[in-house]
Amino acid sequence: MNLNIPISAKKIIKFLLVIICILTSLSLLTEIISKFLDNRIFEFFSDIFNLGTERNIPTLFSVLILWLASFLCALITFIKKEKGDRYTIHWGFLAVIFLLLGWDEGVQLHDALTNSALATNLSSIAGIKKQGVFTFNWVVIAIPIVFLLGLSYLKFVWSFPIKQKKLLIIAAITYVMGALGMEMISALIFDTIGNKQLIYMFTSTSEDALEMLGVVIFIDFLLLHLGLYIDQITINFVKGDEPLPSAHLLPSSAHLIDEKMQNYVD
């Protein structure tokens, strides 16, 4: 018996966006209720759905989509390597980056960098005090890394067709706005009035929601780019001791056009 389960890229993105909306709504709703009603049940649900905390359902979702992005980057890396593409290393490095971002999301390594010797020394060299937008001073480490990474990928980003380029840029801006922009705003609020006010809750929730949204937009870009190379992936499972055939990658009709002229600019 053959089982074919068609999966549409558009449906995948819509499904992920719906989950983000649901998680964000539940996070805001449960946290607002728990603040006005001193009830352990609402506090319990707030902890489960709070985007601003760790080791809960939103954290699991964030890890999964980051690792999905990593897997798709790795798949594209394999295809690019087979074709001898000049940006193979860039794709491979992206796969590693998103793998590490997923790991960091799960264990919250970046929070451990706050007050670390590295963050303290860099702040001292830059003349930055641990206050205001730099209260969570791990961003002092993150900002130059993001800047250098952006510079090193400029030519890579500019090599794509307009539609893909726009998606990639929007994804990057959205993710960085959440991971660094809203983080620094949250730090300013935390340093000014603490983390008990509703405004801090909104900025903290917005931070993680933007990160998730940025990753999903990036996945949309990856699926769009992957569609240039394959129409579908077929995996066959056989009974008994017969060897399992490998997945079949069916070429896309897009290859009827010269790929270099279609997808890259020098």
Short mmCIF file of N, CA and C in Angstrom, two decimals, residues 85-237:
data_model
loop_
_atom_site.label_atom_id
_atom_site.label_comp_id
_atom_site.label_asym_id
_atom_site.label_seq_id
_atom_site.Cartn_x
_atom_site.Cartn_y
_atom_site.Cartn_z
N ASP A 85 27.67 25.03 -6.28
CA ASP A 85 27.28 26.43 -6.13
C ASP A 85 28.29 27.19 -5.29
N ARG A 86 28.50 28.45 -5.62
CA ARG A 86 29.50 29.26 -4.93
C ARG A 86 29.08 29.66 -3.51
N TYR A 87 27.78 29.55 -3.21
CA TYR A 87 27.32 29.94 -1.88
C TYR A 87 27.03 28.73 -0.98
N THR A 88 27.61 27.60 -1.30
CA THR A 88 27.38 26.39 -0.50
C THR A 88 27.78 26.59 0.95
N ILE A 89 28.93 27.21 1.17
CA ILE A 89 29.41 27.43 2.53
C ILE A 89 28.45 28.35 3.31
N HIS A 90 27.91 29.35 2.64
CA HIS A 90 26.97 30.25 3.29
C HIS A 90 25.73 29.49 3.79
N TRP A 91 25.22 28.60 2.93
CA TRP A 91 24.06 27.81 3.31
C TRP A 91 24.39 26.88 4.48
N GLY A 92 25.55 26.25 4.41
CA GLY A 92 25.95 25.35 5.49
C GLY A 92 26.10 26.08 6.81
N PHE A 93 26.66 27.29 6.74
CA PHE A 93 26.84 28.08 7.96
C PHE A 93 25.50 28.50 8.53
N LEU A 94 24.53 28.82 7.65
CA LEU A 94 23.18 29.15 8.12
C LEU A 94 22.55 27.96 8.84
N ALA A 95 22.77 26.75 8.33
CA ALA A 95 22.24 25.55 8.98
C ALA A 95 22.80 25.42 10.39
N VAL A 96 24.09 25.69 10.54
CA VAL A 96 24.73 25.61 11.87
C VAL A 96 24.20 26.71 12.79
N ILE A 97 24.05 27.92 12.24
CA ILE A 97 23.55 29.05 13.04
C ILE A 97 22.18 28.75 13.63
N PHE A 98 21.27 28.27 12.78
CA PHE A 98 19.91 28.01 13.27
C PHE A 98 19.85 26.79 14.19
N LEU A 99 20.76 25.86 14.00
CA LEU A 99 20.86 24.74 14.94
C LEU A 99 21.26 25.26 16.31
N LEU A 100 22.24 26.16 16.35
CA LEU A 100 22.70 26.74 17.61
C LEU A 100 21.66 27.67 18.22
N LEU A 101 20.94 28.41 17.37
CA LEU A 101 19.88 29.29 17.89
C LEU A 101 18.77 28.47 18.56
N GLY A 102 18.45 27.31 17.96
CA GLY A 102 17.45 26.44 18.57
C GLY A 102 17.93 25.90 19.91
N TRP A 103 19.19 25.53 19.96
CA TRP A 103 19.77 25.05 21.22
C TRP A 103 19.77 26.15 22.27
N ASP A 104 20.15 27.36 21.86
CA ASP A 104 20.17 28.49 22.78
C ASP A 104 18.77 28.82 23.28
N GLU A 105 17.77 28.71 22.40
CA GLU A 105 16.39 28.98 22.80
C GLU A 105 15.94 28.00 23.87
N GLY A 106 16.42 26.76 23.77
CA GLY A 106 16.03 25.74 24.74
C GLY A 106 16.69 25.90 26.10
N VAL A 107 17.97 26.29 26.09
CA VAL A 107 18.71 26.38 27.37
C VAL A 107 18.93 27.81 27.83
N GLN A 108 18.54 28.79 26.97
CA GLN A 108 18.68 30.22 27.31
C GLN A 108 20.12 30.58 27.66
N LEU A 109 21.05 30.17 26.78
CA LEU A 109 22.46 30.44 27.01
C LEU A 109 22.76 31.93 27.01
N HIS A 110 22.05 32.69 26.15
CA HIS A 110 22.35 34.12 26.04
C HIS A 110 22.06 34.85 27.35
N ASP A 111 21.07 34.37 28.11
CA ASP A 111 20.79 35.00 29.41
C ASP A 111 21.95 34.81 30.38
N ALA A 112 22.64 33.67 30.23
CA ALA A 112 23.78 33.39 31.10
C ALA A 112 24.95 34.32 30.80
N LEU A 113 24.95 34.92 29.59
CA LEU A 113 26.03 35.85 29.23
C LEU A 113 25.89 37.20 29.93
N THR A 114 24.65 37.50 30.41
CA THR A 114 24.47 38.73 31.18
C THR A 114 25.30 38.64 32.46
N ASN A 115 26.06 39.68 32.72
CA ASN A 115 26.98 39.74 33.87
C ASN A 115 28.20 38.84 33.71
N SER A 116 28.35 38.22 32.53
CA SER A 116 29.54 37.39 32.30
C SER A 116 30.76 38.30 32.15
N ALA A 117 31.95 37.71 32.29
CA ALA A 117 33.19 38.48 32.18
C ALA A 117 33.32 39.07 30.77
N LEU A 118 32.91 38.30 29.76
CA LEU A 118 33.02 38.77 28.38
C LEU A 118 32.13 40.00 28.16
N ALA A 119 30.86 39.92 28.61
CA ALA A 119 29.94 41.04 28.45
C ALA A 119 30.42 42.26 29.23
N THR A 120 30.92 42.02 30.44
CA THR A 120 31.41 43.12 31.28
C THR A 120 32.62 43.81 30.66
N ASN A 121 33.55 43.00 30.15
CA ASN A 121 34.77 43.57 29.54
C ASN A 121 34.45 44.34 28.27
N LEU A 122 33.56 43.79 27.42
CA LEU A 122 33.19 44.48 26.20
C LEU A 122 32.47 45.79 26.50
N SER A 123 31.61 45.77 27.53
CA SER A 123 30.91 46.99 27.94
C SER A 123 31.89 48.05 28.41
N SER A 124 32.90 47.59 29.15
CA SER A 124 33.91 48.51 29.67
C SER A 124 34.72 49.13 28.54
N ILE A 125 35.11 48.30 27.57
CA ILE A 125 35.89 48.79 26.42
C ILE A 125 35.08 49.81 25.62
N ALA A 126 33.77 49.52 25.45
CA ALA A 126 32.91 50.41 24.66
C ALA A 126 32.39 51.59 25.47
N GLY A 127 32.68 51.61 26.76
CA GLY A 127 32.22 52.70 27.61
C GLY A 127 30.73 52.65 27.87
N ILE A 128 30.19 51.44 27.92
CA ILE A 128 28.75 51.26 28.11
C ILE A 128 28.47 50.80 29.54
N LYS A 129 27.55 51.49 30.20
CA LYS A 129 27.16 51.09 31.55
C LYS A 129 25.99 50.12 31.50
N LYS A 130 25.95 49.24 32.47
CA LYS A 130 24.88 48.24 32.55
C LYS A 130 23.61 48.88 33.09
N GLN A 131 22.98 49.66 32.23
CA GLN A 131 21.75 50.34 32.61
C GLN A 131 20.98 50.71 31.35
N GLY A 132 19.72 51.11 31.51
CA GLY A 132 18.91 51.48 30.36
C GLY A 132 18.76 50.34 29.38
N VAL A 133 18.98 50.63 28.10
CA VAL A 133 18.82 49.60 27.07
C VAL A 133 19.88 48.52 27.16
N PHE A 134 20.94 48.77 27.92
CA PHE A 134 22.01 47.77 28.08
C PHE A 134 21.96 47.08 29.44
N THR A 135 20.78 47.13 30.09
CA THR A 135 20.64 46.45 31.38
C THR A 135 20.90 44.96 31.22
N PHE A 136 20.37 44.38 30.15
CA PHE A 136 20.69 42.98 29.82
C PHE A 136 21.90 43.03 28.88
N ASN A 137 23.08 43.08 29.48
CA ASN A 137 24.26 43.45 28.69
C ASN A 137 24.81 42.35 27.80
N TRP A 138 24.10 41.23 27.65
CA TRP A 138 24.53 40.23 26.67
C TRP A 138 24.40 40.79 25.25
N VAL A 139 23.55 41.82 25.08
CA VAL A 139 23.38 42.41 23.75
C VAL A 139 24.66 43.08 23.27
N VAL A 140 25.55 43.45 24.20
CA VAL A 140 26.83 44.04 23.83
C VAL A 140 27.66 43.03 23.04
N ILE A 141 27.47 41.75 23.33
CA ILE A 141 28.14 40.68 22.58
C ILE A 141 27.42 40.42 21.27
N ALA A 142 26.09 40.44 21.32
CA ALA A 142 25.27 40.08 20.16
C ALA A 142 25.34 41.11 19.03
N ILE A 143 25.35 42.40 19.38
CA ILE A 143 25.29 43.45 18.36
C ILE A 143 26.44 43.37 17.36
N PRO A 144 27.72 43.29 17.81
CA PRO A 144 28.79 43.19 16.81
C PRO A 144 28.75 41.89 16.01
N ILE A 145 28.28 40.80 16.62
CA ILE A 145 28.16 39.53 15.90
C ILE A 145 27.15 39.66 14.77
N VAL A 146 25.98 40.26 15.09
CA VAL A 146 24.94 40.44 14.08
C VAL A 146 25.42 41.38 12.97
N PHE A 147 26.13 42.43 13.36
CA PHE A 147 26.64 43.39 12.38
C PHE A 147 27.63 42.73 11.42
N LEU A 148 28.58 41.98 11.95
CA LEU A 148 29.59 41.31 11.11
C LEU A 148 28.96 40.23 10.24
N LEU A 149 27.98 39.52 10.82
CA LEU A 149 27.29 38.48 10.06
C LEU A 149 26.52 39.10 8.90
N GLY A 150 25.87 40.23 9.16
CA GLY A 150 25.14 40.92 8.11
C GLY A 150 26.05 41.37 6.98
N LEU A 151 27.21 41.91 7.33
CA LEU A 151 28.17 42.34 6.31
C LEU A 151 28.66 41.17 5.47
N SER A 152 28.94 40.05 6.12
CA SER A 152 29.48 38.89 5.41
C SER A 152 28.44 38.24 4.49
N TYR A 153 27.15 38.50 4.73
CA TYR A 153 26.10 37.89 3.92
C TYR A 153 25.45 38.87 2.94
N LEU A 154 25.99 40.08 2.81
CA LEU A 154 25.39 41.07 1.93
C LEU A 154 25.32 40.58 0.48
N LYS A 155 26.42 40.08 -0.04
CA LYS A 155 26.44 39.61 -1.42
C LYS A 155 25.53 38.40 -1.60
N PHE A 156 25.50 37.54 -0.58
CA PHE A 156 24.63 36.36 -0.61
C PHE A 156 23.17 36.79 -0.72
N VAL A 157 22.77 37.75 0.11
CA VAL A 157 21.38 38.22 0.11
C VAL A 157 21.04 38.87 -1.24
N TRP A 158 21.98 39.63 -1.77
CA TRP A 158 21.72 40.37 -3.00
C TRP A 158 21.70 39.47 -4.24
N SER A 159 22.06 38.20 -4.08
CA SER A 159 22.14 37.29 -5.23
C SER A 159 20.79 36.70 -5.61
N PHE A 160 19.78 36.88 -4.76
CA PHE A 160 18.49 36.26 -5.01
C PHE A 160 17.58 37.13 -5.87
N PRO A 161 16.59 36.49 -6.51
CA PRO A 161 15.56 37.27 -7.23
C PRO A 161 14.81 38.17 -6.25
N ILE A 162 14.11 39.16 -6.75
CA ILE A 162 13.50 40.20 -5.92
C ILE A 162 12.58 39.62 -4.85
N LYS A 163 11.69 38.69 -5.22
CA LYS A 163 10.72 38.15 -4.28
C LYS A 163 11.42 37.45 -3.11
N GLN A 164 12.40 36.62 -3.43
CA GLN A 164 13.13 35.91 -2.38
C GLN A 164 13.95 36.87 -1.54
N LYS A 165 14.56 37.85 -2.20
CA LYS A 165 15.38 38.84 -1.49
C LYS A 165 14.55 39.60 -0.47
N LYS A 166 13.34 40.00 -0.87
CA LYS A 166 12.46 40.74 0.04
C LYS A 166 12.10 39.89 1.25
N LEU A 167 11.75 38.62 1.00
CA LEU A 167 11.40 37.73 2.10
C LEU A 167 12.55 37.56 3.07
N LEU A 168 13.76 37.37 2.52
CA LEU A 168 14.94 37.17 3.36
C LEU A 168 15.25 38.41 4.20
N ILE A 169 15.16 39.58 3.58
CA ILE A 169 15.43 40.83 4.31
C ILE A 169 14.37 41.08 5.39
N ILE A 170 13.10 40.86 5.04
CA ILE A 170 12.02 41.03 6.02
C ILE A 170 12.18 40.07 7.18
N ALA A 171 12.55 38.82 6.87
CA ALA A 171 12.76 37.82 7.93
C ALA A 171 13.88 38.25 8.87
N ALA A 172 14.99 38.72 8.30
CA ALA A 172 16.14 39.13 9.10
C ALA A 172 15.79 40.33 9.98
N ILE A 173 15.13 41.34 9.40
CA ILE A 173 14.76 42.54 10.16
C ILE A 173 13.79 42.19 11.28
N THR A 174 12.80 41.35 10.97
CA THR A 174 11.80 40.97 11.97
C THR A 174 12.44 40.23 13.14
N TYR A 175 13.31 39.28 12.82
CA TYR A 175 13.96 38.50 13.88
C TYR A 175 14.88 39.36 14.74
N VAL A 176 15.68 40.20 14.10
CA VAL A 176 16.60 41.06 14.85
C VAL A 176 15.83 42.09 15.67
N MET A 177 14.72 42.60 15.13
CA MET A 177 13.89 43.55 15.88
C MET A 177 13.37 42.90 17.17
N GLY A 178 13.04 41.61 17.09
CA GLY A 178 12.58 40.92 18.28
C GLY A 178 13.72 40.58 19.22
N ALA A 179 14.74 39.91 18.68
CA ALA A 179 15.83 39.40 19.51
C ALA A 179 16.66 40.50 20.15
N LEU A 180 16.88 41.61 19.43
CA LEU A 180 17.70 42.69 19.97
C LEU A 180 16.90 43.96 20.25
N GLY A 181 16.08 44.38 19.27
CA GLY A 181 15.34 45.63 19.43
C GLY A 181 14.40 45.62 20.62
N MET A 182 13.48 44.67 20.65
CA MET A 182 12.52 44.60 21.75
C MET A 182 13.19 44.18 23.06
N GLU A 183 14.28 43.42 22.95
CA GLU A 183 15.04 43.05 24.15
C GLU A 183 15.61 44.29 24.83
N MET A 184 16.12 45.21 24.04
CA MET A 184 16.70 46.43 24.60
C MET A 184 15.61 47.35 25.15
N ILE A 185 14.45 47.39 24.50
CA ILE A 185 13.32 48.16 25.03
C ILE A 185 12.84 47.56 26.34
N SER A 186 12.77 46.23 26.39
CA SER A 186 12.38 45.55 27.64
C SER A 186 13.39 45.84 28.74
N ALA A 187 14.67 45.89 28.37
CA ALA A 187 15.72 46.19 29.35
C ALA A 187 15.55 47.58 29.93
N LEU A 188 15.20 48.53 29.06
CA LEU A 188 14.99 49.91 29.50
C LEU A 188 13.81 49.99 30.48
N ILE A 189 12.72 49.31 30.14
CA ILE A 189 11.54 49.29 31.01
C ILE A 189 11.86 48.61 32.33
N PHE A 190 12.58 47.50 32.25
CA PHE A 190 12.97 46.77 33.46
C PHE A 190 13.82 47.65 34.38
N ASP A 191 14.74 48.38 33.80
CA ASP A 191 15.63 49.23 34.58
C ASP A 191 14.89 50.43 35.15
N THR A 192 13.82 50.86 34.47
CA THR A 192 13.09 52.06 34.89
C THR A 192 11.99 51.77 35.90
N ILE A 193 11.12 50.80 35.57
CA ILE A 193 9.96 50.54 36.44
C ILE A 193 9.83 49.08 36.87
N GLY A 194 10.78 48.25 36.47
CA GLY A 194 10.72 46.85 36.89
C GLY A 194 9.92 45.99 35.90
N ASN A 195 9.75 44.72 36.27
CA ASN A 195 9.08 43.76 35.37
C ASN A 195 7.68 43.37 35.83
N LYS A 196 7.09 44.16 36.73
CA LYS A 196 5.76 43.84 37.26
C LYS A 196 4.63 44.56 36.52
N GLN A 197 5.01 45.51 35.68
CA GLN A 197 3.99 46.30 34.98
C GLN A 197 3.56 45.61 33.67
N LEU A 198 2.35 45.94 33.22
CA LEU A 198 1.82 45.33 32.01
C LEU A 198 2.64 45.71 30.77
N ILE A 199 3.22 46.92 30.76
CA ILE A 199 3.98 47.34 29.60
C ILE A 199 5.20 46.45 29.40
N TYR A 200 5.81 46.01 30.49
CA TYR A 200 6.94 45.08 30.37
C TYR A 200 6.48 43.74 29.80
N MET A 201 5.30 43.31 30.22
CA MET A 201 4.75 42.05 29.73
C MET A 201 4.53 42.13 28.22
N PHE A 202 3.99 43.26 27.74
CA PHE A 202 3.73 43.43 26.31
C PHE A 202 5.03 43.44 25.50
N THR A 203 6.03 44.15 25.99
CA THR A 203 7.30 44.20 25.25
C THR A 203 8.00 42.85 25.27
N SER A 204 7.95 42.16 26.39
CA SER A 204 8.57 40.84 26.50
C SER A 204 7.89 39.84 25.57
N THR A 205 6.55 39.91 25.52
CA THR A 205 5.80 39.02 24.63
C THR A 205 6.06 39.36 23.17
N SER A 206 6.11 40.66 22.86
CA SER A 206 6.37 41.10 21.49
C SER A 206 7.74 40.64 21.02
N GLU A 207 8.69 40.64 21.93
CA GLU A 207 10.04 40.20 21.61
C GLU A 207 10.05 38.78 21.05
N ASP A 208 9.43 37.86 21.78
CA ASP A 208 9.42 36.46 21.35
C ASP A 208 8.51 36.22 20.15
N ALA A 209 7.40 36.97 20.09
CA ALA A 209 6.49 36.83 18.95
C ALA A 209 7.18 37.26 17.66
N LEU A 210 7.95 38.35 17.71
CA LEU A 210 8.67 38.81 16.53
C LEU A 210 9.75 37.82 16.12
N GLU A 211 10.42 37.22 17.10
CA GLU A 211 11.42 36.20 16.79
C GLU A 211 10.78 35.03 16.04
N MET A 212 9.65 34.53 16.57
CA MET A 212 8.95 33.43 15.93
C MET A 212 8.52 33.81 14.51
N LEU A 213 7.96 35.02 14.38
CA LEU A 213 7.49 35.49 13.08
C LEU A 213 8.64 35.57 12.08
N GLY A 214 9.78 36.08 12.54
CA GLY A 214 10.95 36.18 11.68
C GLY A 214 11.42 34.83 11.18
N VAL A 215 11.40 33.83 12.06
CA VAL A 215 11.82 32.48 11.68
C VAL A 215 10.84 31.88 10.67
N VAL A 216 9.54 32.09 10.87
CA VAL A 216 8.54 31.54 9.95
C VAL A 216 8.66 32.20 8.57
N ILE A 217 8.91 33.51 8.53
CA ILE A 217 9.12 34.18 7.25
C ILE A 217 10.36 33.61 6.56
N PHE A 218 11.40 33.32 7.36
CA PHE A 218 12.61 32.73 6.80
C PHE A 218 12.33 31.33 6.25
N ILE A 219 11.51 30.56 6.96
CA ILE A 219 11.11 29.23 6.47
C ILE A 219 10.35 29.36 5.15
N ASP A 220 9.50 30.38 5.06
CA ASP A 220 8.78 30.64 3.81
C ASP A 220 9.77 30.90 2.67
N PHE A 221 10.79 31.71 2.95
CA PHE A 221 11.85 31.97 1.96
C PHE A 221 12.56 30.67 1.56
N LEU A 222 12.88 29.84 2.54
CA LEU A 222 13.59 28.58 2.27
C LEU A 222 12.76 27.65 1.40
N LEU A 223 11.46 27.54 1.71
CA LEU A 223 10.58 26.67 0.93
C LEU A 223 10.42 27.20 -0.50
N LEU A 224 10.36 28.52 -0.63
CA LEU A 224 10.26 29.12 -1.95
C LEU A 224 11.52 28.83 -2.76
N HIS A 225 12.67 28.99 -2.13
CA HIS A 225 13.94 28.73 -2.83
C HIS A 225 14.11 27.24 -3.14
N LEU A 226 13.71 26.40 -2.20
CA LEU A 226 13.82 24.96 -2.40
C LEU A 226 12.93 24.50 -3.55
N GLY A 227 11.82 25.20 -3.77
CA GLY A 227 10.91 24.86 -4.85
C GLY A 227 11.52 25.02 -6.23
N LEU A 228 12.63 25.77 -6.33
CA LEU A 228 13.31 25.92 -7.61
C LEU A 228 14.03 24.64 -8.03
N TYR A 229 14.28 23.78 -7.04
CA TYR A 229 15.08 22.59 -7.29
C TYR A 229 14.29 21.29 -7.27
N ILE A 230 13.26 21.24 -6.44
CA ILE A 230 12.47 20.02 -6.35
C ILE A 230 11.00 20.35 -6.29
N ASP A 231 10.20 19.52 -6.92
CA ASP A 231 8.74 19.67 -6.85
C ASP A 231 8.18 18.91 -5.66
N GLN A 232 8.79 17.75 -5.35
CA GLN A 232 8.32 16.97 -4.22
C GLN A 232 9.40 16.00 -3.78
N ILE A 233 9.29 15.55 -2.54
CA ILE A 233 10.18 14.53 -2.00
C ILE A 233 9.35 13.29 -1.73
N THR A 234 9.74 12.16 -2.31
CA THR A 234 9.01 10.92 -2.12
C THR A 234 9.87 9.95 -1.30
N ILE A 235 9.32 9.47 -0.19
CA ILE A 235 10.04 8.51 0.65
C ILE A 235 9.27 7.20 0.65
N ASN A 236 9.91 6.10 0.27
CA ASN A 236 9.27 4.79 0.18
C ASN A 236 9.75 3.88 1.31
N PHE A 237 8.81 3.23 1.99
CA PHE A 237 9.13 2.25 3.03
C PHE A 237 8.70 0.88 2.52
#
